[in-house]
Coordinates of N, CA, C and O in Angstrom, one line a residue:
A1 N -39.2 57.3 -47.2 CA -39.3 56.1 -46.5 C -38.7 56.2 -45.1 O -39.3 55.6 -44.1
R2 N -37.7 57.1 -44.9 CA -37.1 57.2 -43.5 C -38.1 57.8 -42.5 O -38.3 57.2 -41.4
N3 N -38.9 58.8 -42.9 CA -39.8 59.5 -42.0 C -41.1 58.7 -41.8 O -41.8 58.9 -40.8
Y4 N -41.5 57.9 -42.8 CA -42.8 57.2 -42.7 C -42.7 55.7 -42.5 O -43.7 55.1 -42.2
V5 N -41.5 55.1 -42.5 CA -41.4 53.7 -42.3 C -40.4 53.4 -41.2 O -40.7 52.9 -40.1
I6 N -39.1 53.8 -41.5 CA -38.0 53.4 -40.6 C -38.1 54.1 -39.3 O -38.0 53.5 -38.2
A7 N -38.2 55.4 -39.3 CA -38.2 56.2 -38.0 C -39.4 55.8 -37.1 O -39.2 55.4 -35.9
P8 N -40.6 55.7 -37.6 CA -41.7 55.3 -36.7 C -41.6 53.9 -36.2 O -41.8 53.7 -35.0
L9 N -41.1 53.0 -37.0 CA -41.0 51.6 -36.6 C -39.9 51.5 -35.6 O -40.1 50.9 -34.5
T10 N -38.7 52.0 -35.8 CA -37.6 51.8 -34.9 C -37.8 52.6 -33.6 O -37.5 52.1 -32.5
E11 N -38.3 53.8 -33.7 CA -38.5 54.7 -32.5 C -39.6 54.1 -31.6 O -39.5 54.0 -30.4
E12 N -40.7 53.6 -32.2 CA -41.8 53.1 -31.4 C -41.4 51.7 -30.8 O -41.7 51.5 -29.6
L13 N -40.6 50.9 -31.5 CA -40.2 49.6 -30.9 C -39.2 49.9 -29.8 O -39.2 49.2 -28.8
T14 N -38.3 50.9 -30.0 CA -37.3 51.2 -29.0 C -37.9 51.9 -27.8 O -37.7 51.4 -26.6
F15 N -38.5 53.0 -28.0 CA -39.0 53.8 -26.9 C -40.3 53.4 -26.2 O -40.5 53.6 -25.0
R16 N -41.2 52.9 -27.0 CA -42.5 52.5 -26.4 C -42.4 51.0 -26.1 O -42.6 50.6 -24.9
W17 N -42.2 50.1 -27.0 CA -42.3 48.7 -26.8 C -41.2 48.2 -25.8 O -41.5 47.6 -24.8
C18 N -40.0 48.4 -26.2 CA -38.9 47.8 -25.3 C -38.7 48.6 -24.0 O -38.8 47.9 -22.9
A19 N -38.6 49.9 -24.0 CA -38.3 50.6 -22.8 C -39.6 50.6 -21.9 O -39.4 50.4 -20.7
G20 N -40.7 50.8 -22.5 CA -42.0 50.8 -21.7 C -42.2 49.5 -21.0 O -42.5 49.4 -19.8
H21 N -42.1 48.4 -21.8 CA -42.3 47.0 -21.2 C -41.2 46.7 -20.2 O -41.5 46.0 -19.2
L22 N -40.0 47.1 -20.5 CA -38.9 46.8 -19.5 C -39.2 47.5 -18.2 O -39.0 46.9 -17.1
M23 N -39.7 48.8 -18.3 CA -40.0 49.5 -17.0 C -41.1 48.9 -16.3 O -41.1 48.8 -15.1
L24 N -42.2 48.5 -17.0 CA -43.3 47.8 -16.4 C -42.9 46.5 -15.7 O -43.4 46.2 -14.6
S25 N -42.1 45.7 -16.4 CA -41.7 44.4 -15.8 C -40.8 44.6 -14.6 O -40.7 43.7 -13.8
S26 N -40.1 45.8 -14.5 CA -39.3 46.0 -13.3 C -40.1 46.6 -12.2 O -39.5 46.9 -11.1
G27 N -41.4 46.8 -12.3 CA -42.2 47.2 -11.2 C -42.6 48.7 -11.3 O -43.2 49.2 -10.3
C28 N -42.2 49.4 -12.3 CA -42.6 50.8 -12.4 C -44.0 51.0 -12.6 O -44.7 50.1 -13.2
S29 N -44.5 52.1 -12.3 CA -46.0 52.4 -12.5 C -46.2 52.7 -14.0 O -45.2 52.9 -14.8
I30 N -47.4 52.6 -14.4 CA -47.8 52.8 -15.8 C -47.4 54.3 -16.2 O -46.9 54.5 -17.3
T31 N -47.7 55.2 -15.3 CA -47.3 56.6 -15.6 C -45.9 56.8 -15.9 O -45.5 57.4 -16.9
R32 N -45.0 56.2 -15.0 CA -43.6 56.3 -15.2 C -43.1 55.6 -16.5 O -42.3 56.0 -17.2
A33 N -43.8 54.4 -16.8 CA -43.4 53.6 -18.0 C -43.8 54.3 -19.2 O -43.3 54.0 -20.3
I34 N -44.7 55.3 -19.1 CA -45.1 56.1 -20.3 C -44.2 57.4 -20.4 O -43.7 57.7 -21.4
C35 N -44.0 58.0 -19.3 CA -43.4 59.3 -19.3 C -41.9 59.3 -19.5 O -41.3 60.1 -20.2
V36 N -41.2 58.3 -18.8 CA -39.7 58.3 -18.9 C -39.3 58.0 -20.4 O -38.4 58.7 -20.9
P37 N -39.8 57.0 -21.0 CA -39.4 56.8 -22.4 C -39.8 57.9 -23.3 O -39.1 58.2 -24.3
S38 N -40.9 58.6 -23.0 CA -41.3 59.8 -23.8 C -40.3 60.9 -23.6 O -40.0 61.6 -24.6
L39 N -39.7 61.1 -22.5 CA -38.7 62.1 -22.2 C -37.4 61.8 -23.1 O -36.9 62.6 -23.8
F40 N -37.0 60.5 -23.1 CA -35.8 60.1 -23.9 C -36.1 60.2 -25.4 O -35.3 60.6 -26.2
F41 N -37.4 59.9 -25.7 CA -37.8 60.0 -27.1 C -37.7 61.5 -27.6 O -37.2 61.7 -28.7
S42 N -38.1 62.4 -26.7 CA -38.1 63.8 -27.1 C -36.6 64.3 -27.2 O -36.3 65.0 -28.1
L43 N -35.8 63.9 -26.3 CA -34.4 64.3 -26.3 C -33.6 63.7 -27.5 O -32.7 64.3 -28.0
A44 N -34.1 62.6 -28.0 CA -33.5 62.0 -29.2 C -33.7 62.8 -30.4 O -33.1 62.7 -31.4
H45 N -34.6 63.8 -30.3 CA -34.9 64.7 -31.5 C -34.2 66.0 -31.4 O -34.5 66.9 -32.2
T46 N -33.2 66.2 -30.5 CA -32.5 67.4 -30.4 C -31.5 67.5 -31.6 O -30.9 68.6 -31.8
H47 N -31.3 66.4 -32.3 CA -30.4 66.5 -33.5 C -30.9 67.5 -34.5 O -30.1 67.9 -35.4
H48 N -32.1 67.8 -34.5 CA -32.7 68.8 -35.4 C -32.0 70.1 -35.3 O -32.0 70.9 -36.3
L49 N -31.5 70.5 -34.1 CA -30.8 71.7 -33.9 C -29.6 71.8 -34.8 O -29.3 72.8 -35.5
I50 N -28.8 70.7 -34.9 CA -27.6 70.7 -35.7 C -28.0 70.9 -37.2 O -27.4 71.6 -37.9
R51 N -29.1 70.2 -37.6 CA -29.6 70.3 -39.0 C -30.0 71.8 -39.3 O -29.6 72.3 -40.4
L52 N -30.7 72.4 -38.4 CA -31.1 73.8 -38.6 C -29.9 74.7 -38.7 O -29.9 75.6 -39.5
L53 N -28.9 74.5 -37.8 CA -27.8 75.4 -37.8 C -26.9 75.2 -39.1 O -26.4 76.1 -39.6
R54 N -26.8 73.9 -39.6 CA -26.1 73.7 -40.8 C -26.7 74.4 -42.0 O -26.1 74.9 -42.9
I55 N -28.1 74.4 -42.0 CA -28.8 75.1 -43.1 C -28.4 76.5 -43.1 O -28.1 77.2 -44.1
Q56 N -28.4 77.2 -41.9 CA -28.1 78.6 -41.8 C -26.6 78.8 -42.0 O -26.3 79.9 -42.6
R57 N -25.8 77.9 -41.6 CA -24.3 78.1 -41.8 C -23.9 78.2 -43.2 O -23.0 78.9 -43.6
E58 N -24.7 77.6 -44.1 CA -24.3 77.6 -45.6 C -24.5 79.1 -46.1 O -23.9 79.4 -47.2
K59 N -25.2 79.9 -45.5 CA -25.3 81.3 -45.9 C -24.1 82.2 -45.5 O -24.0 83.3 -46.0
Y60 N -23.3 81.7 -44.6 CA -22.2 82.5 -44.1 C -20.9 81.7 -44.3 O -20.9 80.5 -44.5
H61 N -19.7 82.5 -44.2 CA -18.5 81.8 -44.5 C -17.9 81.2 -43.2 O -17.2 80.2 -43.2
R62 N -18.1 81.8 -42.1 CA -17.6 81.3 -40.8 C -18.7 81.3 -39.7 O -19.7 82.1 -39.8
W63 N -18.5 80.5 -38.7 CA -19.5 80.4 -37.6 C -19.6 81.8 -36.9 O -20.7 82.1 -36.5
R64 N -18.5 82.5 -36.8 CA -18.5 83.8 -36.2 C -19.4 84.8 -36.9 O -19.9 85.8 -36.3
E65 N -19.6 84.6 -38.1 CA -20.5 85.5 -38.9 C -22.0 85.3 -38.8 O -22.8 86.1 -39.2
V66 N -22.3 84.1 -38.2 CA -23.7 83.8 -38.1 C -24.3 84.6 -37.0 O -23.8 84.6 -35.8
P67 N -25.4 85.4 -37.2 CA -26.0 86.3 -36.2 C -26.5 85.5 -35.0 O -27.0 84.3 -35.2
A68 N -26.6 86.1 -33.9 CA -27.1 85.4 -32.7 C -28.5 85.0 -32.8 O -29.0 84.0 -32.3
R69 N -29.3 85.8 -33.6 CA -30.7 85.5 -33.8 C -31.0 84.2 -34.4 O -32.0 83.6 -34.2
V70 N -30.0 83.8 -35.3 CA -30.1 82.5 -35.9 C -30.0 81.4 -34.9 O -30.8 80.4 -34.9
F71 N -29.1 81.5 -33.9 CA -29.0 80.5 -32.9 C -30.2 80.5 -32.0 O -30.7 79.4 -31.6
V72 N -30.7 81.7 -31.7 CA -31.9 81.8 -30.8 C -33.1 81.1 -31.5 O -33.9 80.4 -31.0
S73 N -33.2 81.5 -32.8 CA -34.4 80.9 -33.6 C -34.3 79.4 -33.7 O -35.3 78.7 -33.5
A74 N -33.1 78.9 -34.0 CA -32.9 77.4 -34.1 C -33.1 76.7 -32.8 O -33.8 75.7 -32.7
G75 N -32.6 77.3 -31.7 CA -32.8 76.8 -30.4 C -34.3 76.8 -30.0 O -34.8 75.8 -29.4
T76 N -35.0 77.9 -30.3 CA -36.4 77.9 -29.9 C -37.2 76.9 -30.7 O -38.1 76.2 -30.1
L77 N -37.0 76.8 -32.0 CA -37.7 75.8 -32.8 C -37.4 74.4 -32.3 O -38.3 73.5 -32.2
T78 N -36.1 74.1 -31.9 CA -35.8 72.8 -31.4 C -36.5 72.5 -30.0 O -37.0 71.4 -29.8
L79 N -36.5 73.5 -29.2 CA -37.3 73.3 -27.9 C -38.7 73.1 -28.1 O -39.3 72.2 -27.4
L80 N -39.3 73.7 -29.1 CA -40.7 73.5 -29.4 C -40.9 72.0 -29.9 O -41.9 71.4 -29.5
Q81 N -40.0 71.6 -30.8 CA -40.1 70.3 -31.3 C -39.9 69.2 -30.2 O -40.5 68.2 -30.2
V82 N -39.0 69.5 -29.3 CA -38.7 68.6 -28.1 C -40.0 68.5 -27.3 O -40.4 67.4 -26.9
A83 N -40.6 69.6 -27.0 CA -41.9 69.6 -26.2 C -43.0 68.9 -26.9 O -43.7 68.1 -26.3
Y84 N -43.1 69.1 -28.2 CA -44.1 68.5 -29.0 C -43.9 67.0 -29.1 O -44.8 66.2 -29.0
T85 N -42.6 66.5 -29.3 CA -42.4 65.1 -29.3 C -42.5 64.4 -28.0 O -42.9 63.3 -27.9
A86 N -42.3 65.2 -26.9 CA -42.5 64.6 -25.5 C -44.0 64.4 -25.4 O -44.5 63.4 -24.9
L87 N -44.8 65.4 -25.8 CA -46.3 65.2 -25.7 C -46.8 64.1 -26.6 O -47.6 63.3 -26.1
F88 N -46.2 64.0 -27.8 CA -46.6 62.9 -28.6 C -46.2 61.6 -28.0 O -46.9 60.6 -28.1
G89 N -45.0 61.5 -27.4 CA -44.5 60.3 -26.8 C -45.5 59.8 -25.7 O -45.7 58.6 -25.5
V90 N -46.0 60.7 -24.9 CA -47.0 60.4 -23.8 C -48.2 59.8 -24.5 O -48.8 58.8 -24.0
C91 N -48.7 60.5 -25.5 CA -49.9 60.0 -26.2 C -49.7 58.6 -26.8 O -50.5 57.7 -26.8
A92 N -48.5 58.4 -27.5 CA -48.2 57.1 -28.1 C -48.1 56.0 -27.0 O -48.5 54.9 -27.2
G93 N -47.5 56.4 -25.8 CA -47.4 55.4 -24.7 C -48.8 55.0 -24.2 O -49.0 53.9 -23.9
W94 N -49.6 56.0 -24.1 CA -51.0 55.8 -23.7 C -51.7 54.9 -24.7 O -52.5 54.0 -24.3
L95 N -51.5 55.2 -26.0 CA -52.1 54.3 -27.0 C -51.6 52.9 -26.9 O -52.4 51.9 -27.0
L96 N -50.3 52.7 -26.6 CA -49.8 51.3 -26.5 C -50.4 50.6 -25.3 O -50.8 49.5 -25.4
M97 N -50.5 51.3 -24.2 CA -51.1 50.7 -23.0 C -52.6 50.4 -23.2 O -53.0 49.3 -22.7
L98 N -53.3 51.2 -23.9 CA -54.7 51.0 -24.1 C -55.0 49.8 -25.1 O -55.8 49.0 -24.9
S99 N -54.2 49.8 -26.2 CA -54.4 48.9 -27.3 C -53.6 47.6 -27.0 O -54.0 46.5 -27.6
Q100 N -52.6 47.6 -26.2 CA -51.7 46.5 -26.0 C -51.1 46.0 -27.4 O -50.8 44.8 -27.5
S101 N -51.0 46.9 -28.3 CA -50.4 46.6 -29.6 C -49.5 47.7 -30.1 O -49.9 48.9 -29.9
I102 N -48.4 47.4 -30.6 CA -47.4 48.4 -31.1 C -47.9 49.1 -32.4 O -47.4 50.2 -32.7
T103 N -48.9 48.5 -33.1 CA -49.3 49.1 -34.3 C -50.0 50.4 -34.2 O -49.8 51.3 -35.0
A104 N -50.7 50.6 -33.1 CA -51.4 51.9 -32.9 C -50.4 53.1 -32.8 O -50.5 54.1 -33.5
P105 N -49.4 52.9 -31.9 CA -48.4 54.0 -31.8 C -47.6 54.2 -33.1 O -47.3 55.3 -33.5
I106 N -47.3 53.1 -33.8 CA -46.6 53.3 -35.1 C -47.4 54.0 -36.1 O -46.9 55.0 -36.8
F107 N -48.7 53.7 -36.3 CA -49.5 54.5 -37.2 C -49.7 55.9 -36.8 O -49.7 56.8 -37.6
A108 N -49.8 56.2 -35.5 CA -49.9 57.5 -35.0 C -48.6 58.3 -35.3 O -48.7 59.5 -35.7
H109 N -47.5 57.6 -35.2 CA -46.2 58.2 -35.5 C -46.1 58.6 -36.9 O -45.6 59.7 -37.3
V110 N -46.5 57.7 -37.8 CA -46.5 58.0 -39.2 C -47.4 59.2 -39.6 O -47.0 60.1 -40.3
L111 N -48.6 59.2 -39.0 CA -49.5 60.4 -39.2 C -48.9 61.6 -38.7 O -48.9 62.7 -39.4
C112 N -48.3 61.6 -37.5 CA -47.6 62.8 -36.9 C -46.5 63.3 -37.8 O -46.3 64.5 -38.0
N113 N -45.7 62.3 -38.3 CA -44.6 62.7 -39.2 C -45.1 63.3 -40.5 O -44.5 64.2 -41.1
A114 N -46.2 62.8 -41.0 CA -46.8 63.3 -42.2 C -47.4 64.7 -42.1 O -47.2 65.6 -42.9
L115 N -47.9 65.0 -40.9 CA -48.5 66.3 -40.6 C -47.5 67.3 -40.3 O -47.6 68.5 -40.5
G116 N -46.4 66.9 -39.6 CA -45.3 67.8 -39.2 C -45.7 68.6 -38.0 O -46.8 68.4 -37.4
L117 N -44.8 69.6 -37.6 CA -45.1 70.4 -36.5 C -46.2 71.4 -36.8 O -46.5 71.8 -37.9
P118 N -47.0 71.7 -35.7 CA -48.0 72.7 -35.9 C -47.5 74.0 -36.4 O -46.3 74.4 -36.1
D119 N -48.3 74.8 -37.1 CA -47.8 76.1 -37.6 C -48.0 77.2 -36.5 O -49.0 77.8 -36.3
F120 N -46.9 77.3 -35.7 CA -47.0 78.2 -34.5 C -47.1 79.7 -34.9 O -47.7 80.4 -34.2
T121 N -46.6 80.1 -36.0 CA -46.7 81.5 -36.5 C -48.2 81.7 -36.8 O -48.7 82.8 -36.4
G122 N -48.9 80.8 -37.4 CA -50.3 81.0 -37.7 C -51.1 81.0 -36.4 O -52.0 81.9 -36.3
I123 N -50.7 80.2 -35.4 CA -51.4 80.3 -34.1 C -51.2 81.6 -33.4 O -52.2 82.2 -32.9
M124 N -50.0 82.1 -33.5 CA -49.7 83.4 -32.9 C -50.4 84.6 -33.6 O -50.9 85.5 -32.9
N125 N -50.5 84.5 -34.9 CA -51.2 85.6 -35.6 C -52.7 85.5 -35.3 O -53.3 86.6 -35.1
F126 N -53.3 84.3 -35.2 CA -54.7 84.2 -34.8 C -54.9 84.7 -33.4 O -55.9 85.4 -33.1
A127 N -53.9 84.4 -32.5 CA -54.1 84.9 -31.1 C -54.0 86.4 -31.0 O -54.7 87.0 -30.2
R128 N -53.2 87.0 -31.8 CA -53.2 88.5 -31.8 C -54.5 89.1 -32.3 O -54.9 90.1 -31.8
R129 N -55.1 88.5 -33.3 CA -56.3 89.0 -33.9 C -57.5 88.7 -33.0 O -58.5 89.5 -33.0
N130 N -57.5 87.6 -32.4 CA -58.7 87.1 -31.6 C -58.3 86.8 -30.2 O -58.3 85.6 -29.8
R131 N -58.0 87.8 -29.4 CA -57.5 87.6 -28.1 C -58.5 86.8 -27.2 O -58.1 85.9 -26.4
F132 N -59.8 87.1 -27.3 CA -60.8 86.4 -26.4 C -60.8 84.9 -26.8 O -60.8 84.1 -25.9
T133 N -61.0 84.6 -28.1 CA -61.1 83.2 -28.5 C -59.8 82.5 -28.1 O -59.9 81.3 -27.6
A134 N -58.6 83.1 -28.3 CA -57.4 82.4 -28.0 C -57.3 82.2 -26.5 O -56.8 81.1 -26.0
T135 N -57.7 83.2 -25.7 CA -57.6 83.0 -24.2 C -58.6 81.9 -23.8 O -58.2 81.1 -22.9
L136 N -59.8 81.9 -24.4 CA -60.7 80.9 -24.0 C -60.2 79.5 -24.4 O -60.3 78.5 -23.6
F137 N -59.6 79.3 -25.6 CA -59.0 78.1 -26.0 C -57.9 77.6 -25.1 O -57.9 76.5 -24.6
I138 N -57.0 78.5 -24.8 CA -55.8 78.1 -23.9 C -56.3 77.8 -22.5 O -55.8 76.8 -21.9
T139 N -57.2 78.5 -22.0 CA -57.8 78.2 -20.6 C -58.5 76.9 -20.6 O -58.2 76.1 -19.7
S140 N -59.3 76.6 -21.6 CA -60.0 75.3 -21.7 C -59.0 74.2 -21.9 O -59.1 73.1 -21.3
A141 N -57.9 74.4 -22.7 CA -56.9 73.3 -22.9 C -56.2 73.0 -21.6 O -55.8 71.9 -21.3
L142 N -55.9 74.1 -20.8 CA -55.2 73.9 -19.5 C -56.1 73.3 -18.4 O -55.6 72.5 -17.6
L143 N -57.4 73.6 -18.5 CA -58.3 73.1 -17.4 C -58.9 71.8 -17.8 O -59.4 71.1 -16.9
S144 N -58.9 71.4 -19.0 CA -59.6 70.1 -19.4 C -59.0 68.9 -18.6 O -59.8 68.0 -18.2
P145 N -57.7 68.8 -18.4 CA -57.2 67.6 -17.6 C -57.7 67.7 -16.2 O -58.1 66.6 -15.6
V146 N -57.8 68.9 -15.6 CA -58.3 69.0 -14.2 C -59.8 68.6 -14.2 O -60.2 67.9 -13.3
C147 N -60.6 69.0 -15.2 CA -62.0 68.7 -15.3 C -62.2 67.2 -15.4 O -63.0 66.6 -14.8
M148 N -61.3 66.6 -16.3 CA -61.4 65.1 -16.5 C -61.1 64.4 -15.2 O -61.7 63.4 -14.8
Y149 N -60.1 64.8 -14.5 CA -59.7 64.2 -13.2 C -60.8 64.3 -12.2 O -61.1 63.4 -11.5
C150 N -61.4 65.5 -12.1 CA -62.5 65.7 -11.1 C -63.7 64.9 -11.5 O -64.4 64.3 -10.6
T151 N -64.0 64.7 -12.8 CA -65.1 63.9 -13.2 C -64.8 62.4 -12.9 O -65.7 61.7 -12.4
R152 N -63.6 62.0 -13.1 CA -63.2 60.6 -12.7 C -63.4 60.4 -11.2 O -63.9 59.3 -10.8
L153 N -62.9 61.3 -10.4 CA -63.1 61.2 -9.0 C -64.6 61.1 -8.6 O -65.0 60.3 -7.7
A154 N -65.4 62.0 -9.2 CA -66.8 62.0 -8.9 C -67.5 60.6 -9.3 O -68.3 60.1 -8.5
F155 N -67.1 60.1 -10.5 CA -67.7 58.8 -10.9 C -67.2 57.7 -9.9 O -67.9 56.8 -9.6
T156 N -65.9 57.7 -9.5 CA -65.4 56.7 -8.6 C -66.1 56.8 -7.3 O -66.5 55.8 -6.7
Y157 N -66.3 58.0 -6.8 CA -67.0 58.2 -5.5 C -68.4 57.7 -5.6 O -69.0 57.0 -4.7
A158 N -69.1 58.1 -6.7 CA -70.5 57.7 -6.9 C -70.6 56.2 -7.0 O -71.6 55.6 -6.4
S159 N -69.7 55.5 -7.7 CA -69.8 54.0 -7.8 C -69.6 53.4 -6.5 O -70.2 52.3 -6.2
H160 N -68.7 53.9 -5.7 CA -68.5 53.3 -4.3 C -69.6 53.6 -3.4 O -70.0 52.8 -2.6
A161 N -70.3 54.8 -3.6 CA -71.4 55.1 -2.7 C -72.6 54.2 -3.1 O -73.5 54.0 -2.2
L162 N -72.8 53.8 -4.3 CA -73.9 53.0 -4.7 C -73.8 51.5 -4.3 O -74.7 50.8 -4.4
R163 N -72.6 51.1 -3.9 CA -72.4 49.7 -3.5 C -73.0 49.4 -2.1 O -73.2 50.0 -1.3

């Protein structure tokens, strides 16, 4: 119930509904009202580092006995989760602005929690076996926002030219 009801409801109401609307009402841009709460939303998920370290700590008697690789691994996984939640926060903020309803981000949050983090090891294994496909995918993922922006500019220019 915590991951599928309480967390999505409270986090979306706090970070999207309250913080986003407060920023918009104070005169911030839509971009800032989406990105700033998303940053705080992602930072609120750094507590997973403590959970990961506690799990590893149970294998050892003292903190000094925990190998450095455990700290590096837990830190890396937490940074990936923070980046992933920041990206999700931007998408959820965008959903809120488009739908003008808190239910869309809440359902997206429930879905995201149900699916969990992407399998980065599977992605890396695929990338090692299929370098061309992986390079093509990464390049297209990085260039797609640029292409969408250029398309939007072209349509804006064309609509103004037709007037």
